PDB file of C-alpha atoms in Angstrom:
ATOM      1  CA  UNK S   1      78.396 100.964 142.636  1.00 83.00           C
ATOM      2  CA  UNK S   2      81.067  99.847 145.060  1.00 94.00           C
ATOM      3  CA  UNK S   3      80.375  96.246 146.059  1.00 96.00           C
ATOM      4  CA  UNK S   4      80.907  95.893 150.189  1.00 97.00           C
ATOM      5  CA  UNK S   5      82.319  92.509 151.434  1.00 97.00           C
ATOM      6  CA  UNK S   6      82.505  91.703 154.839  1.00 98.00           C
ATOM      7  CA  UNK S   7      84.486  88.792 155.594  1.00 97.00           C
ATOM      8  CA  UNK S   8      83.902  86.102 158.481  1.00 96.00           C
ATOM      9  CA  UNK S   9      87.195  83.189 158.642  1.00 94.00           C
ATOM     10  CA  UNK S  10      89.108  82.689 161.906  1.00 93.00           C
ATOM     11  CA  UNK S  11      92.512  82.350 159.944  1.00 92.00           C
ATOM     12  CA  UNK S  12      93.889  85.720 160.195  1.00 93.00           C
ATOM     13  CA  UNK S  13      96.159  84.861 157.132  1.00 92.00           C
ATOM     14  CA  UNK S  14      93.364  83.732 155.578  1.00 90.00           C
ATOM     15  CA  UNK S  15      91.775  87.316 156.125  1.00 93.00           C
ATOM     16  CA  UNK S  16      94.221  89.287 154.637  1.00 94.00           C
ATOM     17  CA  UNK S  17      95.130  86.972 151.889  1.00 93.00           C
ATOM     18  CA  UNK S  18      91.447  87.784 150.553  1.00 93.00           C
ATOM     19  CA  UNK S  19      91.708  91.446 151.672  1.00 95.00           C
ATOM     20  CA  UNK S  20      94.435  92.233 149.612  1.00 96.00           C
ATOM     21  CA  UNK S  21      92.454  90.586 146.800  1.00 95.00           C
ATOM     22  CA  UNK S  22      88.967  92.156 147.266  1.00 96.00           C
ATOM     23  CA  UNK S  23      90.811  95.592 147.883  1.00 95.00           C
ATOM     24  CA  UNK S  24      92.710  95.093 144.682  1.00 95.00           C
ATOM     25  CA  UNK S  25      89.483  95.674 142.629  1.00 95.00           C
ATOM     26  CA  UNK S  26      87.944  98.760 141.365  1.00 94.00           C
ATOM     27  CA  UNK S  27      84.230  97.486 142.207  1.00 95.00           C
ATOM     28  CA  UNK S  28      84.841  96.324 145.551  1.00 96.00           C
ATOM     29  CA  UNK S  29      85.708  96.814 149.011  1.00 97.00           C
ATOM     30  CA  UNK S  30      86.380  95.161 152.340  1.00 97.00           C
ATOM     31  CA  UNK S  31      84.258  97.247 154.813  1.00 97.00           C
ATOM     32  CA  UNK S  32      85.310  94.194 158.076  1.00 97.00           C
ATOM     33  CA  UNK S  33      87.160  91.371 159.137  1.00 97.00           C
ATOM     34  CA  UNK S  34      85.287  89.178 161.702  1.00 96.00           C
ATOM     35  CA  UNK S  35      86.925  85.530 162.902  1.00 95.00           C
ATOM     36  CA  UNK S  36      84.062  84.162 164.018  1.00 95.00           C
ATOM     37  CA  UNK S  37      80.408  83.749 163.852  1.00 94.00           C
ATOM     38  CA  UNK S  38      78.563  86.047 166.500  1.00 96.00           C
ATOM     39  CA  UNK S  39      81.281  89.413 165.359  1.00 96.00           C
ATOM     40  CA  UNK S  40      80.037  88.522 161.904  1.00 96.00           C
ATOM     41  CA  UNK S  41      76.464  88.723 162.627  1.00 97.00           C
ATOM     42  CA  UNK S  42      77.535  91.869 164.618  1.00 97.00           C
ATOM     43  CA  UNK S  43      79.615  93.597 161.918  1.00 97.00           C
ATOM     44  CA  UNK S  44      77.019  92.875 158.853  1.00 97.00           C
ATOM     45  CA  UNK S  45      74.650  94.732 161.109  1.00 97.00           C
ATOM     46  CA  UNK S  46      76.937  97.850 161.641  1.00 97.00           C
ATOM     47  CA  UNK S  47      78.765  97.658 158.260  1.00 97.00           C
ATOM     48  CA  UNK S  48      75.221  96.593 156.125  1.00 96.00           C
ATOM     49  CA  UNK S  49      77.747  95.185 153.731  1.00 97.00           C
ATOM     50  CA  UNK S  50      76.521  93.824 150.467  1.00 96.00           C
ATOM     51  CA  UNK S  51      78.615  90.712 150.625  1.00 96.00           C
ATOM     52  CA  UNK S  52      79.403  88.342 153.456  1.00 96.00           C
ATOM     53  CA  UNK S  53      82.295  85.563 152.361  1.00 95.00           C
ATOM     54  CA  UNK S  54      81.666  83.393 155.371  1.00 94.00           C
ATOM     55  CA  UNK S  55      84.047  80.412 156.904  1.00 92.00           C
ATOM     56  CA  UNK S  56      81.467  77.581 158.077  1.00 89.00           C
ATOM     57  CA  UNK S  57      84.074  76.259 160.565  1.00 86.00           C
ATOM     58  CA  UNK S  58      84.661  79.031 163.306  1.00 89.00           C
ATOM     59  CA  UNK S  59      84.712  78.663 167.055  1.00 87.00           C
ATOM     60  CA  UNK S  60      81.818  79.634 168.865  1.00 89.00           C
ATOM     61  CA  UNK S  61      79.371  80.401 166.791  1.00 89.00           C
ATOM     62  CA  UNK S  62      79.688  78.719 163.540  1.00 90.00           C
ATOM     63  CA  UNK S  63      79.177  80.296 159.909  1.00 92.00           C
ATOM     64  CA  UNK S  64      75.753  78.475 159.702  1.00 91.00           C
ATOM     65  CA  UNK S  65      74.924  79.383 163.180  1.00 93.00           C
ATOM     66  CA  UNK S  66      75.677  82.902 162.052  1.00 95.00           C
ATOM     67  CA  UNK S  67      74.344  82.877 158.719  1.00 94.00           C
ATOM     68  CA  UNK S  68      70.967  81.606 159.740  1.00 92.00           C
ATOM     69  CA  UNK S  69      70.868  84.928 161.847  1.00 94.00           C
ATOM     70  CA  UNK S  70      71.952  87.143 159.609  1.00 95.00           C
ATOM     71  CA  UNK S  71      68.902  85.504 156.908  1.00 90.00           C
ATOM     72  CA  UNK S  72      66.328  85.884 159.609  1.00 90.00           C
ATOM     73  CA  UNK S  73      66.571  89.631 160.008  1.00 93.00           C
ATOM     74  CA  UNK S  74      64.240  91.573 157.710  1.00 89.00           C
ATOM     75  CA  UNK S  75      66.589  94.835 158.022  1.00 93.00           C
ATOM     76  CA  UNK S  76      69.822  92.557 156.217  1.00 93.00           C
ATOM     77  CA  UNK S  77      67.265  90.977 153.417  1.00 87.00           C
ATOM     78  CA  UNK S  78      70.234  92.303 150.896  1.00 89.00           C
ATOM     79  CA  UNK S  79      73.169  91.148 152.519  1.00 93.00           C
ATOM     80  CA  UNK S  80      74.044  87.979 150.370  1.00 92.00           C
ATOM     81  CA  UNK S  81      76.456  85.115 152.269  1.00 93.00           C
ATOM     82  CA  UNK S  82      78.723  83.274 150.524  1.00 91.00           C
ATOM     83  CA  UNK S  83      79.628  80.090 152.620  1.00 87.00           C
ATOM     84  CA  UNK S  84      83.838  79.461 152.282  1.00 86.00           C
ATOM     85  CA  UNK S  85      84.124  75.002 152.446  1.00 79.00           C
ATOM     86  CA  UNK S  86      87.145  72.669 151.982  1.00 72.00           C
ATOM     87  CA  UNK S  87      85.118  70.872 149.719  1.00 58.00           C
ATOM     88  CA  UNK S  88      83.094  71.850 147.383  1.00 51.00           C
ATOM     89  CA  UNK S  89      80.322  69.581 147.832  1.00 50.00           C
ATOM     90  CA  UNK S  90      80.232  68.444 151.723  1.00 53.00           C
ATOM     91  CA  UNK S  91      77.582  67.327 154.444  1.00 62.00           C
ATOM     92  CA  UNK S  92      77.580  71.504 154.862  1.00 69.00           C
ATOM     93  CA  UNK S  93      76.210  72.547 151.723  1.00 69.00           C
ATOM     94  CA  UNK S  94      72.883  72.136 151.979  1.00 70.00           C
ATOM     95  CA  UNK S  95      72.922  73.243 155.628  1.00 76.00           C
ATOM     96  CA  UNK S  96      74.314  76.438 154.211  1.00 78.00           C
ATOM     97  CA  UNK S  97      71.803  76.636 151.964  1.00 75.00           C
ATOM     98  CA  UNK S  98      68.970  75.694 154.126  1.00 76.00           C
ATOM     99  CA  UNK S  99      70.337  78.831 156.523  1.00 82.00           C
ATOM    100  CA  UNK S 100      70.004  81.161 153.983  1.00 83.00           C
ATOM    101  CA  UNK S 101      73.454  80.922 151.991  1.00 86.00           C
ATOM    102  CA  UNK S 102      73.146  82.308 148.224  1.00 82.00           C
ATOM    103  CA  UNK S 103      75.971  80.067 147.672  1.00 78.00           C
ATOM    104  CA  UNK S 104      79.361  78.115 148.236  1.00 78.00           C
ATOM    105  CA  UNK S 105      82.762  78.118 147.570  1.00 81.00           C
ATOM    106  CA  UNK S 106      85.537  76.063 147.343  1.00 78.00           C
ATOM    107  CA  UNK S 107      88.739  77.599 149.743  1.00 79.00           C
ATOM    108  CA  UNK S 108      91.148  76.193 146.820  1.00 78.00           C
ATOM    109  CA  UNK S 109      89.250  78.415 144.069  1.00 79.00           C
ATOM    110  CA  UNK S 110      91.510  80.437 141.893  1.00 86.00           C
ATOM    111  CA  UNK S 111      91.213  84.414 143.093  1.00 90.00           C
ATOM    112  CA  UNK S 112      89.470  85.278 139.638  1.00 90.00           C
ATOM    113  CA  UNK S 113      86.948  82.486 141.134  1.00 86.00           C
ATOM    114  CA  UNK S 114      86.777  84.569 144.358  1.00 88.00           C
ATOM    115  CA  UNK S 115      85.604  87.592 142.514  1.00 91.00           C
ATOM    116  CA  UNK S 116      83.404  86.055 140.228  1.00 88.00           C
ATOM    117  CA  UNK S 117      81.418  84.635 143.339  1.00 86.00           C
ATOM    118  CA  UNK S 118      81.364  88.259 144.959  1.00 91.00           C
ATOM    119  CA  UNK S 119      80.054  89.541 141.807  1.00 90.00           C
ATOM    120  CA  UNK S 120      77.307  86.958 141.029  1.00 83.00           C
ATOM    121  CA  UNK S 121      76.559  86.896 144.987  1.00 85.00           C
ATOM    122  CA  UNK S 122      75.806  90.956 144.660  1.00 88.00           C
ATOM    123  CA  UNK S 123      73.635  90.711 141.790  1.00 82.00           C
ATOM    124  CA  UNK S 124      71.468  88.389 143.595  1.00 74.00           C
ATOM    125  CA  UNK S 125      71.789  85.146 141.732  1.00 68.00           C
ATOM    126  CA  UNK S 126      72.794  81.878 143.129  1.00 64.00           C
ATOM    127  CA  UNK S 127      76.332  80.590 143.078  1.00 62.00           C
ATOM    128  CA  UNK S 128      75.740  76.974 141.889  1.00 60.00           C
ATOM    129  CA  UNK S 129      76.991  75.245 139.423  1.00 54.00           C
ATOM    130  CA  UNK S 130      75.474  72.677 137.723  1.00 52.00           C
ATOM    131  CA  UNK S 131      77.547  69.854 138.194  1.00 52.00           C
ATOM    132  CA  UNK S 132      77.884  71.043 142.148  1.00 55.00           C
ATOM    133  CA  UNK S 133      74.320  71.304 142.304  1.00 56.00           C
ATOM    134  CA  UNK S 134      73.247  67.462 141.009  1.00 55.00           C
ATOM    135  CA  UNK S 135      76.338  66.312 143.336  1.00 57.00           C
ATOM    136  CA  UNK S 136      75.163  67.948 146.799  1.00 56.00           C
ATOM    137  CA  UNK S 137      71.552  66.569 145.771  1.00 56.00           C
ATOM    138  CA  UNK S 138      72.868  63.167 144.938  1.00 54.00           C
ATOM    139  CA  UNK S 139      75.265  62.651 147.799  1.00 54.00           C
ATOM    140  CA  UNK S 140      73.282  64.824 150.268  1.00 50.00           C
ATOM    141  CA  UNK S 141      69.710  63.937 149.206  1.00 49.00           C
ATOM    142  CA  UNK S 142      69.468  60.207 148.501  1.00 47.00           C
ATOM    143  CA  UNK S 143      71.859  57.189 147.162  1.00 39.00           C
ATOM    144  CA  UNK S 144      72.764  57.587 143.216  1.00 37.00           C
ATOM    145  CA  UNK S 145      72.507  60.341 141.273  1.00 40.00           C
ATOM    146  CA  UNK S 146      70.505  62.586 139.025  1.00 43.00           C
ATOM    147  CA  UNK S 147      67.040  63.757 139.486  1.00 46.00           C
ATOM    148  CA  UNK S 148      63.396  63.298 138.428  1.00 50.00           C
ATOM    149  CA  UNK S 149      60.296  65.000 138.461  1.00 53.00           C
ATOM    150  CA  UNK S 150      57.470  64.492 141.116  1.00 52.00           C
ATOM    151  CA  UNK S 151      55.107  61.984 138.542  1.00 52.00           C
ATOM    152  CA  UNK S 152      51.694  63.416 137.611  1.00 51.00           C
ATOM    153  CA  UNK S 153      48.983  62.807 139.874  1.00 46.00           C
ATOM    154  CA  UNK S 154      51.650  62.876 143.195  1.00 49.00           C
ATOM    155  CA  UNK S 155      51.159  65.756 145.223  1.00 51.00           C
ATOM    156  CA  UNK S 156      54.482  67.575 146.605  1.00 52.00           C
ATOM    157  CA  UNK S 157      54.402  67.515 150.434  1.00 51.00           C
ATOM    158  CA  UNK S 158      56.727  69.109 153.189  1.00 53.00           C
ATOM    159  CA  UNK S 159      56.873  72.299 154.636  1.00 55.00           C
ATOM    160  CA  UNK S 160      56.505  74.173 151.157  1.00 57.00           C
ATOM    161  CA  UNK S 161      53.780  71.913 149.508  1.00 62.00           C
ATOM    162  CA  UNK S 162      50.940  74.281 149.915  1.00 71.00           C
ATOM    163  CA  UNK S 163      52.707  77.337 148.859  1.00 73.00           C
ATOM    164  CA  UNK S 164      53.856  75.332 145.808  1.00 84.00           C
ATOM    165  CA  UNK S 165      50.285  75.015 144.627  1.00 85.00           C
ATOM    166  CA  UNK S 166      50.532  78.921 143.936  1.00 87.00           C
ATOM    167  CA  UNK S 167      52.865  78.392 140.943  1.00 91.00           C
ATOM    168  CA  UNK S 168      51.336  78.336 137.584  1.00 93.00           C
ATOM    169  CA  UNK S 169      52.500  75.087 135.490  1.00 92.00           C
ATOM    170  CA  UNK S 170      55.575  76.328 133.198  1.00 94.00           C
ATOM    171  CA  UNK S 171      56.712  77.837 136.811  1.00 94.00           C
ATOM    172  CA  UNK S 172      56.827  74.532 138.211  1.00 92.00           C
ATOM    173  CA  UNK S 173      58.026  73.409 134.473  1.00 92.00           C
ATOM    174  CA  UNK S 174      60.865  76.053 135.567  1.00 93.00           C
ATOM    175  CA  UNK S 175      61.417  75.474 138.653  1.00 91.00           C
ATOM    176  CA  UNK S 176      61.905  71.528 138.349  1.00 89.00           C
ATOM    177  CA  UNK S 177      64.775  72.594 135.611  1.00 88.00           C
ATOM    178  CA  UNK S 178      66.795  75.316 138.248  1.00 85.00           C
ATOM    179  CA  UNK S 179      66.531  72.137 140.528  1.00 81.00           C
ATOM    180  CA  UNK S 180      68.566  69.987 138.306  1.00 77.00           C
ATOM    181  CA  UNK S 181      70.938  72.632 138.366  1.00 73.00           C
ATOM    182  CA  UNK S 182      70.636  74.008 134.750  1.00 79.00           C
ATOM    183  CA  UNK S 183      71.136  77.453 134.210  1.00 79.00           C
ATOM    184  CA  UNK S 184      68.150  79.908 132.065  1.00 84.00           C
ATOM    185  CA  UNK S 185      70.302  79.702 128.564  1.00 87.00           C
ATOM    186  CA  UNK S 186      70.017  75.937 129.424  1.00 88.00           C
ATOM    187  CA  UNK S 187      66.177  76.029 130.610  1.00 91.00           C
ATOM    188  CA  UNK S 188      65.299  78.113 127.566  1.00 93.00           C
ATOM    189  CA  UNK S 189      66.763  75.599 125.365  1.00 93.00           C
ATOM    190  CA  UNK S 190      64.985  73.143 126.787  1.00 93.00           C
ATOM    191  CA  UNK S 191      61.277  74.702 127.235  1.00 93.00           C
ATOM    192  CA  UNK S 192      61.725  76.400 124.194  1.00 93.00           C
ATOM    193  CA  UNK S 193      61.077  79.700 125.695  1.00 94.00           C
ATOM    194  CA  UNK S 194      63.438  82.996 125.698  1.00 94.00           C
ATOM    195  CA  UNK S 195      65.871  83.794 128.828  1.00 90.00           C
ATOM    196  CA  UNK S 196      64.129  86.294 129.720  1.00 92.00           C
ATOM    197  CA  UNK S 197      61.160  84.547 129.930  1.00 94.00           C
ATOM    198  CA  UNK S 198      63.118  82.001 132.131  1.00 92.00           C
ATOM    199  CA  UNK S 199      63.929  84.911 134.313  1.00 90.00           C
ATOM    200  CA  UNK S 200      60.478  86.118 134.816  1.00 93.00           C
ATOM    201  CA  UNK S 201      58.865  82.722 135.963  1.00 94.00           C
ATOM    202  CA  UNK S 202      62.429  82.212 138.321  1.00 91.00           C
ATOM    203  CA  UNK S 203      61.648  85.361 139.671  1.00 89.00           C
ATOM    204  CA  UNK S 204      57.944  84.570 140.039  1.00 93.00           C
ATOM    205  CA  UNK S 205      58.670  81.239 141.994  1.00 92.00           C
ATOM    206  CA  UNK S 206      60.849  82.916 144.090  1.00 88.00           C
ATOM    207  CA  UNK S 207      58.358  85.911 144.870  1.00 88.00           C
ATOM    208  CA  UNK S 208      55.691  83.168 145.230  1.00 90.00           C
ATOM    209  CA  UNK S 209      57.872  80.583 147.799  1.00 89.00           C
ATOM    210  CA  UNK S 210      59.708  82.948 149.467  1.00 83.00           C
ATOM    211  CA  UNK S 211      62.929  82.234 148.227  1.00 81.00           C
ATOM    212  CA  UNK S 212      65.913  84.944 148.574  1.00 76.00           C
ATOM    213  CA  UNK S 213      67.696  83.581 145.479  1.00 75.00           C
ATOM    214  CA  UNK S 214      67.880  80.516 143.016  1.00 78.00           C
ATOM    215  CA  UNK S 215      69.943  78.897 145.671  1.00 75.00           C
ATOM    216  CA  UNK S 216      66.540  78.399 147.936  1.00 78.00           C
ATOM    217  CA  UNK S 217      64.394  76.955 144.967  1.00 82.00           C
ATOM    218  CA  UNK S 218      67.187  74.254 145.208  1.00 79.00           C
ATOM    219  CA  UNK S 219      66.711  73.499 148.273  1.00 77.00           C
ATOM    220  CA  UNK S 220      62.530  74.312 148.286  1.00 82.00           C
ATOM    221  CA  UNK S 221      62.178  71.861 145.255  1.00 83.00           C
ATOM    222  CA  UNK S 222      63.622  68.916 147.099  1.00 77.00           C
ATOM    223  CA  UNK S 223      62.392  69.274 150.577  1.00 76.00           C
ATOM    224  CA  UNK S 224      59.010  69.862 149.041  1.00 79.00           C
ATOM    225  CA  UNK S 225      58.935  66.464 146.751  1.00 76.00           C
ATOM    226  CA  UNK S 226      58.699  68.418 143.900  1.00 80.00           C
ATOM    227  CA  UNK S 227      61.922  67.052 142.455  1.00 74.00           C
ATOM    228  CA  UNK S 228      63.758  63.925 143.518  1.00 66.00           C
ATOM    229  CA  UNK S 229      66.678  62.217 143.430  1.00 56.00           C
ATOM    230  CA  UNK S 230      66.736  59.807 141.258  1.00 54.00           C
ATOM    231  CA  UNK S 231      67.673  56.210 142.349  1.00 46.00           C
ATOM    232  CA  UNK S 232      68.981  53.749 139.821  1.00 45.00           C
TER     233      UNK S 232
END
Protein backbone atom coordinates (compact mmCIF):
# COMPACT_ATOMS: atom_id res chain seq x y z
CA UNK A 1 0.00 0.00 0.00
CA UNK A 2 0.90 3.55 -0.91
CA UNK A 3 1.59 5.49 2.28
CA UNK A 4 -0.28 9.22 2.00
CA UNK A 5 1.55 12.17 3.71
CA UNK A 6 0.09 15.34 4.04
CA UNK A 7 2.36 17.94 5.06
CA UNK A 8 1.60 21.11 7.37
CA UNK A 9 5.07 23.79 7.61
CA UNK A 10 4.69 27.46 6.63
CA UNK A 11 8.23 27.45 4.90
CA UNK A 12 7.38 26.91 1.40
CA UNK A 13 11.06 25.73 0.84
CA UNK A 14 10.66 23.71 3.54
CA UNK A 15 7.57 22.07 1.68
CA UNK A 16 9.10 21.12 -1.30
CA UNK A 17 12.40 20.19 0.11
CA UNK A 18 10.35 17.21 1.83
CA UNK A 19 8.12 16.79 -1.27
CA UNK A 20 10.74 15.96 -3.46
CA UNK A 21 11.85 13.48 -0.79
CA UNK A 22 8.52 11.75 0.11
CA UNK A 23 7.74 11.69 -3.76
CA UNK A 24 11.08 10.09 -4.36
CA UNK A 25 9.86 6.81 -2.71
CA UNK A 26 8.09 3.91 -4.10
CA UNK A 27 5.77 3.51 -0.86
CA UNK A 28 4.79 6.95 -0.51
CA UNK A 29 3.13 9.95 -1.62
CA UNK A 30 2.44 13.59 -0.93
CA UNK A 31 -1.39 13.88 -1.39
CA UNK A 32 -1.12 18.19 0.17
CA UNK A 33 0.84 20.95 1.18
CA UNK A 34 -0.83 23.11 3.92
CA UNK A 35 1.31 26.22 5.70
CA UNK A 36 -0.57 26.44 8.48
CA UNK A 37 -2.69 24.91 11.07
CA UNK A 38 -6.54 25.38 10.26
CA UNK A 39 -5.70 24.28 6.01
CA UNK A 40 -4.10 21.29 7.67
CA UNK A 41 -6.97 20.27 9.68
CA UNK A 42 -8.92 21.11 6.44
CA UNK A 43 -6.81 19.12 3.95
CA UNK A 44 -6.41 15.80 6.29
CA UNK A 45 -10.17 15.89 6.17
CA UNK A 46 -10.46 16.07 2.29
CA UNK A 47 -7.21 14.18 1.49
CA UNK A 48 -7.80 11.35 4.64
CA UNK A 49 -4.08 11.03 4.31
CA UNK A 50 -2.34 8.39 6.32
CA UNK A 51 0.44 10.64 7.46
CA UNK A 52 0.46 14.21 8.67
CA UNK A 53 4.33 15.65 9.12
CA UNK A 54 3.22 18.69 11.05
CA UNK A 55 5.33 22.13 11.83
CA UNK A 56 4.31 23.10 15.58
CA UNK A 57 5.22 26.75 14.86
CA UNK A 58 2.70 28.14 12.17
CA UNK A 59 0.74 31.36 12.22
CA UNK A 60 -2.68 31.22 13.15
CA UNK A 61 -3.47 28.18 14.18
CA UNK A 62 -0.57 26.34 15.48
CA UNK A 63 0.43 22.54 14.76
CA UNK A 64 -0.83 21.63 18.32
CA UNK A 65 -3.83 23.75 17.92
CA UNK A 66 -4.36 21.76 14.76
CA UNK A 67 -3.31 18.49 15.79
CA UNK A 68 -5.52 18.38 18.82
CA UNK A 69 -8.39 18.75 16.16
CA UNK A 70 -7.44 16.51 13.88
CA UNK A 71 -7.11 13.66 17.20
CA UNK A 72 -10.55 14.61 18.34
CA UNK A 73 -12.42 13.56 15.23
CA UNK A 74 -13.56 9.93 15.28
CA UNK A 75 -13.75 9.90 11.25
CA UNK A 76 -9.48 10.71 11.14
CA UNK A 77 -8.79 7.96 14.11
CA UNK A 78 -6.01 6.65 11.38
CA UNK A 79 -4.46 9.68 10.38
CA UNK A 80 -1.12 9.56 12.44
CA UNK A 81 0.75 13.26 13.09
CA UNK A 82 4.13 13.53 13.23
CA UNK A 83 5.05 16.88 15.05
CA UNK A 84 8.32 18.65 12.96
CA UNK A 85 10.55 20.66 16.27
CA UNK A 86 13.94 22.50 16.26
CA UNK A 87 14.77 20.50 19.04
CA UNK A 88 14.31 17.35 19.66
CA UNK A 89 13.31 17.42 23.13
CA UNK A 90 11.55 21.00 23.86
CA UNK A 91 8.76 22.52 26.22
CA UNK A 92 6.51 21.22 22.92
CA UNK A 93 6.92 17.67 23.13
CA UNK A 94 4.78 16.62 25.49
CA UNK A 95 2.16 19.17 24.40
CA UNK A 96 2.37 17.35 21.11
CA UNK A 97 1.92 14.37 22.63
CA UNK A 98 -0.75 15.29 25.00
CA UNK A 99 -2.74 16.59 21.56
CA UNK A 100 -2.61 13.46 20.08
CA UNK A 101 0.94 13.41 18.25
CA UNK A 102 2.25 9.66 17.56
CA UNK A 103 5.50 11.30 17.60
CA UNK A 104 8.35 13.98 17.01
CA UNK A 105 10.98 14.89 14.94
CA UNK A 106 13.93 16.70 14.85
CA UNK A 107 13.92 19.41 11.53
CA UNK A 108 17.87 18.61 11.31
CA UNK A 109 17.15 14.69 10.89
CA UNK A 110 18.93 13.08 8.03
CA UNK A 111 16.13 12.37 5.03
CA UNK A 112 16.56 8.47 5.62
CA UNK A 113 15.37 9.71 9.28
CA UNK A 114 12.40 11.44 7.58
CA UNK A 115 11.24 8.25 6.03
CA UNK A 116 11.85 6.05 8.73
CA UNK A 117 9.42 8.30 10.90
CA UNK A 118 6.71 8.17 8.00
CA UNK A 119 7.05 4.54 7.98
CA UNK A 120 6.92 3.75 11.74
CA UNK A 121 4.17 6.68 12.03
CA UNK A 122 1.92 4.49 9.33
CA UNK A 123 2.26 1.32 11.03
CA UNK A 124 0.90 2.78 14.09
CA UNK A 125 3.74 2.68 16.54
CA UNK A 126 5.17 5.53 18.40
CA UNK A 127 8.15 7.51 17.23
CA UNK A 128 10.18 7.72 20.49
CA UNK A 129 13.26 6.92 21.21
CA UNK A 130 14.47 5.91 24.26
CA UNK A 131 16.92 8.29 25.16
CA UNK A 132 14.29 11.18 23.80
CA UNK A 133 11.72 9.68 25.79
CA UNK A 134 13.60 9.69 29.54
CA UNK A 135 14.85 13.35 28.40
CA UNK A 136 11.29 15.02 27.65
CA UNK A 137 10.16 13.19 31.02
CA UNK A 138 13.14 14.42 32.92
CA UNK A 139 13.31 17.97 31.69
CA UNK A 140 9.54 18.28 31.07
CA UNK A 141 8.22 16.24 34.03
CA UNK A 142 10.25 17.03 37.15
CA UNK A 143 14.05 18.15 38.11
CA UNK A 144 16.74 15.17 37.46
CA UNK A 145 16.38 12.39 35.57
CA UNK A 146 15.28 8.82 35.17
CA UNK A 147 12.16 7.26 36.37
CA UNK A 148 10.59 5.02 39.04
CA UNK A 149 7.71 3.06 39.62
CA UNK A 150 4.55 4.21 41.62
CA UNK A 151 5.68 2.10 45.19
CA UNK A 152 3.28 -0.68 46.23
CA UNK A 153 0.47 0.24 48.25
CA UNK A 154 0.28 4.06 46.37
CA UNK A 155 -2.60 4.36 44.30
CA UNK A 156 -2.07 6.19 40.74
CA UNK A 157 -4.31 9.29 40.62
CA UNK A 158 -5.14 11.90 37.78
CA UNK A 159 -7.40 11.88 35.11
CA UNK A 160 -6.53 8.16 34.06
CA UNK A 161 -6.30 6.54 37.61
CA UNK A 162 -9.54 4.73 37.49
CA UNK A 163 -9.23 3.42 34.06
CA UNK A 164 -5.74 2.21 35.09
CA UNK A 165 -7.27 -0.14 37.61
CA UNK A 166 -8.58 -2.14 34.44
CA UNK A 167 -5.05 -3.37 33.58
CA UNK A 168 -4.09 -6.74 34.75
CA UNK A 169 -0.56 -6.67 36.70
CA UNK A 170 2.20 -7.71 33.95
CA UNK A 171 0.14 -4.88 31.86
CA UNK A 172 0.99 -2.39 34.30
CA UNK A 173 4.48 -4.47 34.65
CA UNK A 174 4.46 -3.41 30.76
CA UNK A 175 3.32 -0.44 30.70
CA UNK A 176 5.71 1.08 33.51
CA UNK A 177 8.67 -0.35 31.05
CA UNK A 178 7.18 1.59 27.52
CA UNK A 179 7.21 4.59 30.05
CA UNK A 180 10.87 4.49 30.61
CA UNK A 181 11.13 4.51 27.06
CA UNK A 182 12.36 0.90 26.37
CA UNK A 183 11.35 -0.69 23.39
CA UNK A 184 9.44 -4.68 23.43
CA UNK A 185 12.99 -6.52 22.46
CA UNK A 186 14.11 -4.46 25.54
CA UNK A 187 10.84 -5.17 27.77
CA UNK A 188 11.02 -8.85 26.85
CA UNK A 189 14.47 -9.02 28.04
CA UNK A 190 13.65 -7.65 30.99
CA UNK A 191 10.20 -9.49 32.03
CA UNK A 192 11.44 -12.44 30.59
CA UNK A 193 8.56 -12.80 28.32
CA UNK A 194 8.54 -13.09 24.28
CA UNK A 195 7.95 -9.82 21.97
CA UNK A 196 5.08 -10.82 21.04
CA UNK A 197 3.84 -11.23 24.23
CA UNK A 198 5.08 -7.59 24.90
CA UNK A 199 2.96 -6.62 21.99
CA UNK A 200 -0.19 -8.16 23.15
CA UNK A 201 -0.29 -6.57 26.75
CA UNK A 202 0.95 -2.93 24.81
CA UNK A 203 -1.86 -3.41 22.75
CA UNK A 204 -4.14 -4.38 25.64
CA UNK A 205 -3.19 -1.16 27.70
CA UNK A 206 -3.77 0.81 24.92
CA UNK A 207 -7.30 -0.80 24.07
CA UNK A 208 -7.96 -0.56 27.84
CA UNK A 209 -6.76 3.48 28.38
CA UNK A 210 -7.65 4.69 25.30
CA UNK A 211 -4.46 5.33 23.94
CA UNK A 212 -3.99 5.82 19.95
CA UNK A 213 -0.37 4.60 20.09
CA UNK A 214 2.64 3.88 22.51
CA UNK A 215 3.24 7.56 22.36
CA UNK A 216 -0.07 8.15 24.73
CA UNK A 217 0.92 5.39 27.35
CA UNK A 218 3.92 7.84 27.73
CA UNK A 219 2.19 10.43 28.44
CA UNK A 220 -0.96 8.34 30.39
CA UNK A 221 1.73 6.68 32.70
CA UNK A 222 3.03 9.96 34.01
CA UNK A 223 0.04 12.13 34.30
CA UNK A 224 -1.59 9.20 36.01
CA UNK A 225 1.31 8.65 38.85
CA UNK A 226 1.87 5.45 37.62
CA UNK A 227 5.49 6.19 36.78
CA UNK A 228 7.58 9.07 38.04
CA UNK A 229 10.38 10.92 37.58
CA UNK A 230 12.83 10.13 39.55
CA UNK A 231 14.54 12.83 41.73
CA UNK A 232 18.05 12.31 43.00
Amino acid sequence: MTIRVLLADDQALLRSAFRVLVDSESDMEVVGEASDGAEAVRLTRTERPDVVLMDIRMPGTDGLAATREISADPQLAHVRVVMLTTFEVDEYVVQSLRAGASGFLGKGAEPEELLAAVRIAAAGDALLSPAATRGLIAKFLAQGDGYEELPDGERPGGRHGERLAALTVREREVLVQVAGGHSNDEIAERLEVSPLTVKTHVNRAMAKLGARDRAQLVVIAYESGLVRPRVE
